[in-house]
Coordinates of C-alpha atoms and ligand atoms in Angstrom, one line a residue:
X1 CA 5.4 -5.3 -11.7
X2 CA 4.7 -1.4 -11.0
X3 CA 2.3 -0.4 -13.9
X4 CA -1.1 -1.8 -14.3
X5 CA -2.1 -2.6 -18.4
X6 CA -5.4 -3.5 -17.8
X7 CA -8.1 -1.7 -16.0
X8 CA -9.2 -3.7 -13.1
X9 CA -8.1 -3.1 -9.7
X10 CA -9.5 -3.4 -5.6
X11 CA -9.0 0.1 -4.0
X12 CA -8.5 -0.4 -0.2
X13 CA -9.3 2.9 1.7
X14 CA -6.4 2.8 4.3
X15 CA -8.9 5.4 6.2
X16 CA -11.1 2.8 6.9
X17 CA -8.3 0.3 7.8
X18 CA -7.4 3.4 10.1
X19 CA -10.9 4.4 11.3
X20 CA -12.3 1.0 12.5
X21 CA -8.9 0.2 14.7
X22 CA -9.1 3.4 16.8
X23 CA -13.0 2.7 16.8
X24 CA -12.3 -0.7 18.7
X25 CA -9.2 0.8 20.7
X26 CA -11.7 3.1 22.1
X27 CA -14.5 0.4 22.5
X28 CA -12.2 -1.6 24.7
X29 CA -10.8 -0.6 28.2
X30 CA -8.1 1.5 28.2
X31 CA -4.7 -0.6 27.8
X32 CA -6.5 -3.6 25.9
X33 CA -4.4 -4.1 22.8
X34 CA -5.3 -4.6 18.9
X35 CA -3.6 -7.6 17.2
X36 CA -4.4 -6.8 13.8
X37 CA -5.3 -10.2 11.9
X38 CA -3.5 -9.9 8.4
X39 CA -3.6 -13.6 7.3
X40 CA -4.3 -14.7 4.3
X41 CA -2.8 -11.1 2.8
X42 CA -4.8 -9.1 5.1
X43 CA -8.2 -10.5 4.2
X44 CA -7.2 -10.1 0.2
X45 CA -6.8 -6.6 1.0
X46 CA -2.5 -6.7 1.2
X47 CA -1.1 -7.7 4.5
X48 CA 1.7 -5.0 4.8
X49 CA -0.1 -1.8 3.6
X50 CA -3.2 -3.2 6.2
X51 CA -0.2 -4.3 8.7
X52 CA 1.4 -0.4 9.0
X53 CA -2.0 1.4 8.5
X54 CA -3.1 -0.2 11.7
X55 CA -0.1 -0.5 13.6
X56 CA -0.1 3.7 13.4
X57 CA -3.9 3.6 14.0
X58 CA -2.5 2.1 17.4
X59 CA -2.6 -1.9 17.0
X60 CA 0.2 -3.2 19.3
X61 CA 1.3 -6.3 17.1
X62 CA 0.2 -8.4 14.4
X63 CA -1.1 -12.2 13.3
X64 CA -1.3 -14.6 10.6
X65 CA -2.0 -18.1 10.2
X66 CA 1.3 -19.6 8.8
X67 CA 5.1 -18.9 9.5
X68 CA 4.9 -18.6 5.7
X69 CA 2.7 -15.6 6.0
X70 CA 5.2 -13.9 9.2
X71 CA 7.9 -14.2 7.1
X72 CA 5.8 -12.5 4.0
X73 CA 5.8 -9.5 6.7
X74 CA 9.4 -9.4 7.7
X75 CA 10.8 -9.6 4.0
X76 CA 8.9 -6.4 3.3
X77 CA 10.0 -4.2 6.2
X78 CA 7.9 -5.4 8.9
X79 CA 9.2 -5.2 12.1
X80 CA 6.3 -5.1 14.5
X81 CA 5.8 -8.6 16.8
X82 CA 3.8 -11.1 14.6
X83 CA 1.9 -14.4 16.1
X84 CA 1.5 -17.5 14.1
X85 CA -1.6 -19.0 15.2
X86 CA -1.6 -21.7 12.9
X87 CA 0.2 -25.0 13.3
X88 CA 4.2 -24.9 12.5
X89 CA 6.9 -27.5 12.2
X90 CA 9.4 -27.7 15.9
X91 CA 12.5 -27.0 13.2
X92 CA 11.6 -23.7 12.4
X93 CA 11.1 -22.6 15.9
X94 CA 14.8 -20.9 15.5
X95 CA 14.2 -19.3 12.4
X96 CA 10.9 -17.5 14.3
X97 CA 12.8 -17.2 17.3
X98 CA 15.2 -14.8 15.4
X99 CA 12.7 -13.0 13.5
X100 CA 10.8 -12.3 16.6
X101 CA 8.5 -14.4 15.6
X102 CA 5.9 -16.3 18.1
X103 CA 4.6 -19.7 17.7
X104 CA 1.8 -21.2 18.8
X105 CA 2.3 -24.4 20.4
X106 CA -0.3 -26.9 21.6
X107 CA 1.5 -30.6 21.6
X108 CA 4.3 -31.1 24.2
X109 CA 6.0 -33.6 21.7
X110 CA 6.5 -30.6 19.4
X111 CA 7.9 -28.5 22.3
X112 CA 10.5 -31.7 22.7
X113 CA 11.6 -31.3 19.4
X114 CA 11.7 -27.5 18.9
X115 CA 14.2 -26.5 21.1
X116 CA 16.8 -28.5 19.5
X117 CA 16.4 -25.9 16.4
X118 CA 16.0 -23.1 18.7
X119 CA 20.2 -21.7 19.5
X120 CA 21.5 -20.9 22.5
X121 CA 20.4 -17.2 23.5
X122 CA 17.9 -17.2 21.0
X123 CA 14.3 -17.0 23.1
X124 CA 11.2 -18.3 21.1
X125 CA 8.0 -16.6 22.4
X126 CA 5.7 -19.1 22.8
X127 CA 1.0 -18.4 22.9
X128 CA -0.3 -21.4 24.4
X129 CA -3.5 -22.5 22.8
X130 CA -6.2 -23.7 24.6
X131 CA -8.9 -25.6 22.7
X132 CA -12.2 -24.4 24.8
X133 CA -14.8 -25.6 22.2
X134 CA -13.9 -24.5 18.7
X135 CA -12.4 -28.4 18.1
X136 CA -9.6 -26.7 15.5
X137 CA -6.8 -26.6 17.6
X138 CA -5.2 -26.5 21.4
X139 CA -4.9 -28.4 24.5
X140 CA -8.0 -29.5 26.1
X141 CA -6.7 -31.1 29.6
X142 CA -4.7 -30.5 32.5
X143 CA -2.7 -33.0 32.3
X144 CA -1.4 -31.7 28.2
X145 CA -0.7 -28.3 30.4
X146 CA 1.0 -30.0 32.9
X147 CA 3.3 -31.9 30.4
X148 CA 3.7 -28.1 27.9
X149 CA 4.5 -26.4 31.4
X150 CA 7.0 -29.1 32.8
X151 CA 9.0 -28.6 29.0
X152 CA 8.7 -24.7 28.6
X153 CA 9.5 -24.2 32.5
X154 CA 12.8 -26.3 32.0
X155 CA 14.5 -24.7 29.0
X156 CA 15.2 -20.8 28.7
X157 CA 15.0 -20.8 25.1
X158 CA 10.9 -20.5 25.4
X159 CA 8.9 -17.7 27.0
X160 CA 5.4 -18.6 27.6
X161 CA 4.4 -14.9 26.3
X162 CA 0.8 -15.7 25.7
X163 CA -2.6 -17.9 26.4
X164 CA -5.4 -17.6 24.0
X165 CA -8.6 -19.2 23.0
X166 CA -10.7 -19.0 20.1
X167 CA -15.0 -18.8 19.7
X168 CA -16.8 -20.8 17.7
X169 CA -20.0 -18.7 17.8
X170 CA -19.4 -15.0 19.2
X171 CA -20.7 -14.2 16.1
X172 CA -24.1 -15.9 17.0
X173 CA -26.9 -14.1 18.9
X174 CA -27.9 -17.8 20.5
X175 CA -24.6 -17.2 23.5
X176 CA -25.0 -20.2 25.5
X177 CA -22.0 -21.9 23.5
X178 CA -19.5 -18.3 23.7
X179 CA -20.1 -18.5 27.2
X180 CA -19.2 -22.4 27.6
X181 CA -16.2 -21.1 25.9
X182 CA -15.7 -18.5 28.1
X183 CA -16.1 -20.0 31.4
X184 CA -13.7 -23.2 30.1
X185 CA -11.2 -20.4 29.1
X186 CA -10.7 -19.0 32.9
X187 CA -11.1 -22.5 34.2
X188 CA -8.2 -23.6 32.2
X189 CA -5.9 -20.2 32.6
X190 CA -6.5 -21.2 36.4
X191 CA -4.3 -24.6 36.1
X192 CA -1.9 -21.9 34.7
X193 CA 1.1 -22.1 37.3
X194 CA 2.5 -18.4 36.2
X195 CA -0.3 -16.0 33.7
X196 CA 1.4 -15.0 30.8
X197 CA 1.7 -11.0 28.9
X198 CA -1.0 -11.7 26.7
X199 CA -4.3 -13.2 27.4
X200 CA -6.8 -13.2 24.7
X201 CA -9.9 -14.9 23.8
X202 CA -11.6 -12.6 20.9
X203 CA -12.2 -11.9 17.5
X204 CA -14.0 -9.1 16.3
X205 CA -17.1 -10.8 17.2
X206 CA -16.5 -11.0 20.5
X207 CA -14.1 -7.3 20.3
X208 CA -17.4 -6.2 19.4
X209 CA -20.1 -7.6 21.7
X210 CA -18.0 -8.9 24.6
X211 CA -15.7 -7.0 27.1
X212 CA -15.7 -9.6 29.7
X213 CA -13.9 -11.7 27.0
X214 CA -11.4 -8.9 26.0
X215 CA -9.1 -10.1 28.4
X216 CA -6.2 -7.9 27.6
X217 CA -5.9 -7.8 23.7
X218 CA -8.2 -8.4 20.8
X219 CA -7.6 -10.3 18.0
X220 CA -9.0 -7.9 15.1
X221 CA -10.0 -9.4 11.9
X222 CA -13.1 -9.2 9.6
X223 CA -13.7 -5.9 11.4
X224 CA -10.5 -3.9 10.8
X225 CA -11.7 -4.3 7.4
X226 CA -15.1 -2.4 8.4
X227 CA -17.2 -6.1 7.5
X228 CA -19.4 -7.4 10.0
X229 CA -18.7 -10.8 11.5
X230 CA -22.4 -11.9 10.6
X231 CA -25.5 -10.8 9.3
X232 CA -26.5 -11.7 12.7
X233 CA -25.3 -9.1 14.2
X234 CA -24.6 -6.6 11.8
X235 CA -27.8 -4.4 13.1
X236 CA -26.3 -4.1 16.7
X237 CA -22.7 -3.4 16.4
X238 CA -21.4 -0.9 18.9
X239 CA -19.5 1.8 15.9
X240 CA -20.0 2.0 12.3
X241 CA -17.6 -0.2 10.9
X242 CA -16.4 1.6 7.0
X243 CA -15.5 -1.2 4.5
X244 CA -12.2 -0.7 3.1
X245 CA -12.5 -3.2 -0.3
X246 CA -13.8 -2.0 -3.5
X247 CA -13.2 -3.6 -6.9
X248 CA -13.8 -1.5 -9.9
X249 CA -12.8 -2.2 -13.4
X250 CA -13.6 -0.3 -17.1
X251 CA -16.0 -0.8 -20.3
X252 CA -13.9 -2.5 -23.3
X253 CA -16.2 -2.7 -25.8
X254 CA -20.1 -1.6 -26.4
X255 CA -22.4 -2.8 -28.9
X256 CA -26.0 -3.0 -29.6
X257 CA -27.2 -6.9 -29.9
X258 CA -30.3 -7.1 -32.1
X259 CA -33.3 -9.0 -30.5
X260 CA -32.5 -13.2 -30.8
X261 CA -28.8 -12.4 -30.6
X262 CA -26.9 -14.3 -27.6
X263 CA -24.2 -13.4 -25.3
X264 CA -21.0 -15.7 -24.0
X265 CA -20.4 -19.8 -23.4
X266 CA -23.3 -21.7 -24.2
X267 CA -25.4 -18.6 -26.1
X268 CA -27.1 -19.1 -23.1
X269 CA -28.4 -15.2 -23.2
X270 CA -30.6 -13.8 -26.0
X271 CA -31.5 -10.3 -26.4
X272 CA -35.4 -9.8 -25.4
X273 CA -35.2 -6.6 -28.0
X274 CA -32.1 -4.6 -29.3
X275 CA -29.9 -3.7 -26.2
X276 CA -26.4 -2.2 -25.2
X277 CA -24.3 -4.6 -23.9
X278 CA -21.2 -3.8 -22.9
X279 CA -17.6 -6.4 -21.9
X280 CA -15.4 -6.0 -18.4
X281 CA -12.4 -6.6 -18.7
X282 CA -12.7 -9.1 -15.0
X283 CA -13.6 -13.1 -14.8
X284 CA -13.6 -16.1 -13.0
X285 CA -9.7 -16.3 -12.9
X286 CA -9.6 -12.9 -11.0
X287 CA -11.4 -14.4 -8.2
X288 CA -15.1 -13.0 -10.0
X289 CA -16.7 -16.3 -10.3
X290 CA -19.4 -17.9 -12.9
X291 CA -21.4 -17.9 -10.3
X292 CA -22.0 -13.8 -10.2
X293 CA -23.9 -14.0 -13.5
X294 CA -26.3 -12.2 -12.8
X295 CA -25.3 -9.7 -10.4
X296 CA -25.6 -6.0 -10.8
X297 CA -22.9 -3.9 -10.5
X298 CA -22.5 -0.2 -11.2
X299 CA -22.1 2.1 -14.1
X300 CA -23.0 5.7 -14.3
X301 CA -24.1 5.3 -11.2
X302 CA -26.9 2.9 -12.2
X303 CA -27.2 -0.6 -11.5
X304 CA -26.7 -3.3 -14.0
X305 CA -27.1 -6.5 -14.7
X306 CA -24.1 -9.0 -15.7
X307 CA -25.5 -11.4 -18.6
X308 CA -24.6 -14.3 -19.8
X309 CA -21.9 -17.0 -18.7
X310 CA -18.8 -15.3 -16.7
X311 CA -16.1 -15.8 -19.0
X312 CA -12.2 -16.5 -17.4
X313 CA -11.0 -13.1 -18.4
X314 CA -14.4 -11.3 -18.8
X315 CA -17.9 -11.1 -19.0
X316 CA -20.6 -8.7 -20.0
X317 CA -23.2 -6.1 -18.8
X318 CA -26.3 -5.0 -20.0
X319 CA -26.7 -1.4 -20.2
X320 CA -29.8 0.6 -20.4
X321 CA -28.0 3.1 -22.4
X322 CA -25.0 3.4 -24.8
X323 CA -22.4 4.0 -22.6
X324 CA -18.4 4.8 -23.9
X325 CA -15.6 2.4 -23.6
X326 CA -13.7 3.5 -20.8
X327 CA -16.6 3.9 -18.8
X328 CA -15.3 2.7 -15.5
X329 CA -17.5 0.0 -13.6
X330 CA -17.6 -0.6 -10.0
X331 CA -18.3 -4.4 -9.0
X332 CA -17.9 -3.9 -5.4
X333 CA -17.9 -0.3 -4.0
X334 CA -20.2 3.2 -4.6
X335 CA -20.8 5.1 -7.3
X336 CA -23.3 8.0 -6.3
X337 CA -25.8 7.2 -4.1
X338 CA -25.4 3.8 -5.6
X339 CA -23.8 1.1 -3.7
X340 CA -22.7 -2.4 -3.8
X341 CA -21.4 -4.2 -0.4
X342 CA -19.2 -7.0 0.3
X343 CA -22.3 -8.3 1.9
X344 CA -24.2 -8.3 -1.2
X345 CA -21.4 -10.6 -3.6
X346 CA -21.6 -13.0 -0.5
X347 CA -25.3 -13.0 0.0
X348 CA -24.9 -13.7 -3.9
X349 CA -22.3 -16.7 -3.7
X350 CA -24.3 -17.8 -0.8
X351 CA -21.4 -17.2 1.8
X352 CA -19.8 -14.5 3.9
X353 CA -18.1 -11.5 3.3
X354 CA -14.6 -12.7 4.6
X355 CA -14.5 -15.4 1.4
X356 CA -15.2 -12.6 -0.9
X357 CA -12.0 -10.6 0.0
X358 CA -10.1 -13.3 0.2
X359 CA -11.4 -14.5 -3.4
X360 CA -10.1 -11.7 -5.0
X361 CA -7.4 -13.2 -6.8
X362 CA -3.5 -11.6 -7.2
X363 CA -4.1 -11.1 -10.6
X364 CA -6.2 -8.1 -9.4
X365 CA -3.5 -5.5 -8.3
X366 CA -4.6 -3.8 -4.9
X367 CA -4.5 0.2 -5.3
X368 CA -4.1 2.1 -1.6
X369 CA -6.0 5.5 -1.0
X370 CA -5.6 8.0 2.1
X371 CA -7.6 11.2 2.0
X372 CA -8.6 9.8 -1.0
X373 CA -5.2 9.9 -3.0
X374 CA -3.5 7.0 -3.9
X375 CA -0.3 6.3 -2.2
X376 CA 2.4 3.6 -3.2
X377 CA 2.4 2.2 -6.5
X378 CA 0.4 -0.9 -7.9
X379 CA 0.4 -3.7 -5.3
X380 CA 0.2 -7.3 -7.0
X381 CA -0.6 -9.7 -4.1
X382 CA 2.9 -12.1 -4.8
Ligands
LIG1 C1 -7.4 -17.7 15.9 C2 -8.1 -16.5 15.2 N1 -8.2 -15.4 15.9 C3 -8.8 -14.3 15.4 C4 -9.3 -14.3 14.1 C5 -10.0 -13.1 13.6 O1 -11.4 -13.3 13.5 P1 -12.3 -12.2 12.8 O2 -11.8 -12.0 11.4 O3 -13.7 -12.7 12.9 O4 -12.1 -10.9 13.7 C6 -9.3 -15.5 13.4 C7 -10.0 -15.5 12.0 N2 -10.1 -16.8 11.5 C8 -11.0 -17.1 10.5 C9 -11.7 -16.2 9.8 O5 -12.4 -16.9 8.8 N3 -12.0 -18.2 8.9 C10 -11.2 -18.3 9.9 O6 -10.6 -19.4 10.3 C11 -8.7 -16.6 13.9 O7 -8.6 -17.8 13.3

């Protein structure tokens, strides 16, 4: 679908996308590389318009959490290496193996199986997964090395291209745990018989507050997208990190509501005296859930209160004046000197900024600006 018959769509500034890469690029020592984290289509923000705008902002490869997701990449033109760092199944190993694909493997048995799948000539490039502390996923003994090692060193059809770890807290200020993490890390690349290409420990956490951890690539999430890892931390980050997520949408309908009168499910607003109220055309099912009744959002540049129950499809403002239909709205984004942050819908729902992206549902059509001009057509997250 090209043309977009409502009016409700998330603008991501590819600037941003653009800015925040070279801002960790030249953060890190020169020669550390960006893997630019595009899982879960790029944060909600699209995964191959995020995937090129960072690969020419000078990320050296890409990752995701499923082979589902890799393959998403390579059916739309994306050539540049991608890392699963989820869990696969051994019988897709060839199908990655000839899509350049790397796995992440962290059980021996499912080395065992995966070569059978994996054809003769074909090399699957293989990250080793340590678990150091984050209790998700990885080896955690010498002796699971030993046994990965004994398998990938037998059979040509692997190349150990990678080792990697991930943090459970580099987002925290308290450090003892990172630095648990840390230590186990280079105690367990020391059992290593041969070190791998790739060594890498971070997030943008760590990208961000840790160089000893860099290793030699970054694996750059939440902050590519110009979000802070934590509220934590957020007052002492290194760079200004730009958010690249906006979602606006437009007034449908005005009309003055006579004191007494109610508003949505349940009639659970009354008018206080006569007021403007105004209907989005957004709701629950686009990802902007019951739970932001309440939450202002911008029109005219002035803020605004959402009233009443959030409606599937749409739900209503309350506007201090009578505004036209058409008016557009901006739920997350500026207007003016106005402005409404990621961190404020998530401080709202009560969680973090990365589920608010990702909430954004694909019903929501993602709209790509550079030098503030839109560029490709409407991009429906399917
Ligand atoms: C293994 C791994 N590496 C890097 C990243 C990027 O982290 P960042 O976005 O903080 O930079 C993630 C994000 N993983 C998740 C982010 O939210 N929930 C997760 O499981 C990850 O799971």
């Amino acid at each position: 679908q090209t043309k977009m018959y409502r009016d409700t769509w998330a603008e991501i500034n590819l600037d941003h996308i653009s800015y925040n890469v070279e801002s960790m690029k030249k953060h890190a020592e020169e020669g550390t590389n960006v893997i630019a984290v595009v899982k879960a289509n790029g944060y909600g923000h699209g995964d191959a318009a995020v995937a090129e705008a960072a690969l020419q902002a000078g990320a050296s490869s890409l990752a995701v959490a499923t082979l589902d997701e890799a393959m998403a990449l390579r059916n739309k033109k994306i050539a540049a290496p991608i890392l699963v760092m989820g869990a696969s199944r051994p019988e897709h190993a060839g199908e990655a193996a000839a899509k350049n694909i790397a796995l992440t493997v962290f059980q021996k048995e499912w080395l065992s199986q995966a070569y059978e799948y994996v054809e003769d000539g074909e090399v699957l490039n293989i990250h080793l997964k340590f678990d150091t502390g984050m209790g998700r996923l990885g080896i955690r003994s010498r002796d699971e090395l030993a046994g990965i090692e004994s398998v990938i060193k037998k059979d040509k059809r692997f190349l150990l291209e990678g080792v990697f770890t991930h943090f459970a807290t580099a987002d925290s200020l308290e450090n003892a745990y990172f630095e648990k993490q840390l230590s186990r890390f280079e105690e367990m690349t020391s059992w290593l018989e041969i070190l791998p290409k790739y060594i890498h420990t971070s997030n943008s956490a760590a990208g961000l507050r840790f160089p000893k951890a860099h290793f030699n690539a970054v694996r750059m999430g939440i902050s590519m997208y110009g979000l802070a890892p934590s509220m934590e931390i957020k007052p002492d980050l290194p760079f200004q990190l730009k958010e690249a997520f906006s979602l606006h949408t437009s007034i449908v309908h005005v009309k003055k509501l006579h004191k007494g009168e109610k508003v949505s499910y349940g009639a659970t607003y009354e008018a206080q005296e006569d007021e403007w109220i105004a209907t989005l055309p957004i709701g629950y099912a686009d990802g902007w859930i019951r739970k932001l009744q309440g939450q202002e959002v911008l029109a005219e540049g002035l803020r605004v209160p959402i009233v009443g129950r959030v409606c599937m499809d749409q739900c209503m403002i309350k506007l201090p004046h009578e505004m036209p239909v058409g008016t557009k709205v901006t739920l997350i984004g500026e207007q003016g000197k106005e402005k409404i942050p990621v961190d404020e819908i998530a401080e709202k729902l009560e969680t973090i900024n990365y589920e608010v992206t990702c909430m954004v549902s694909s019903r929501v059509p993602r709209i790509y600006k550079r030098d503030g001009k839109i560029i490709g057509g409407i991009n429906y997250l399917l």
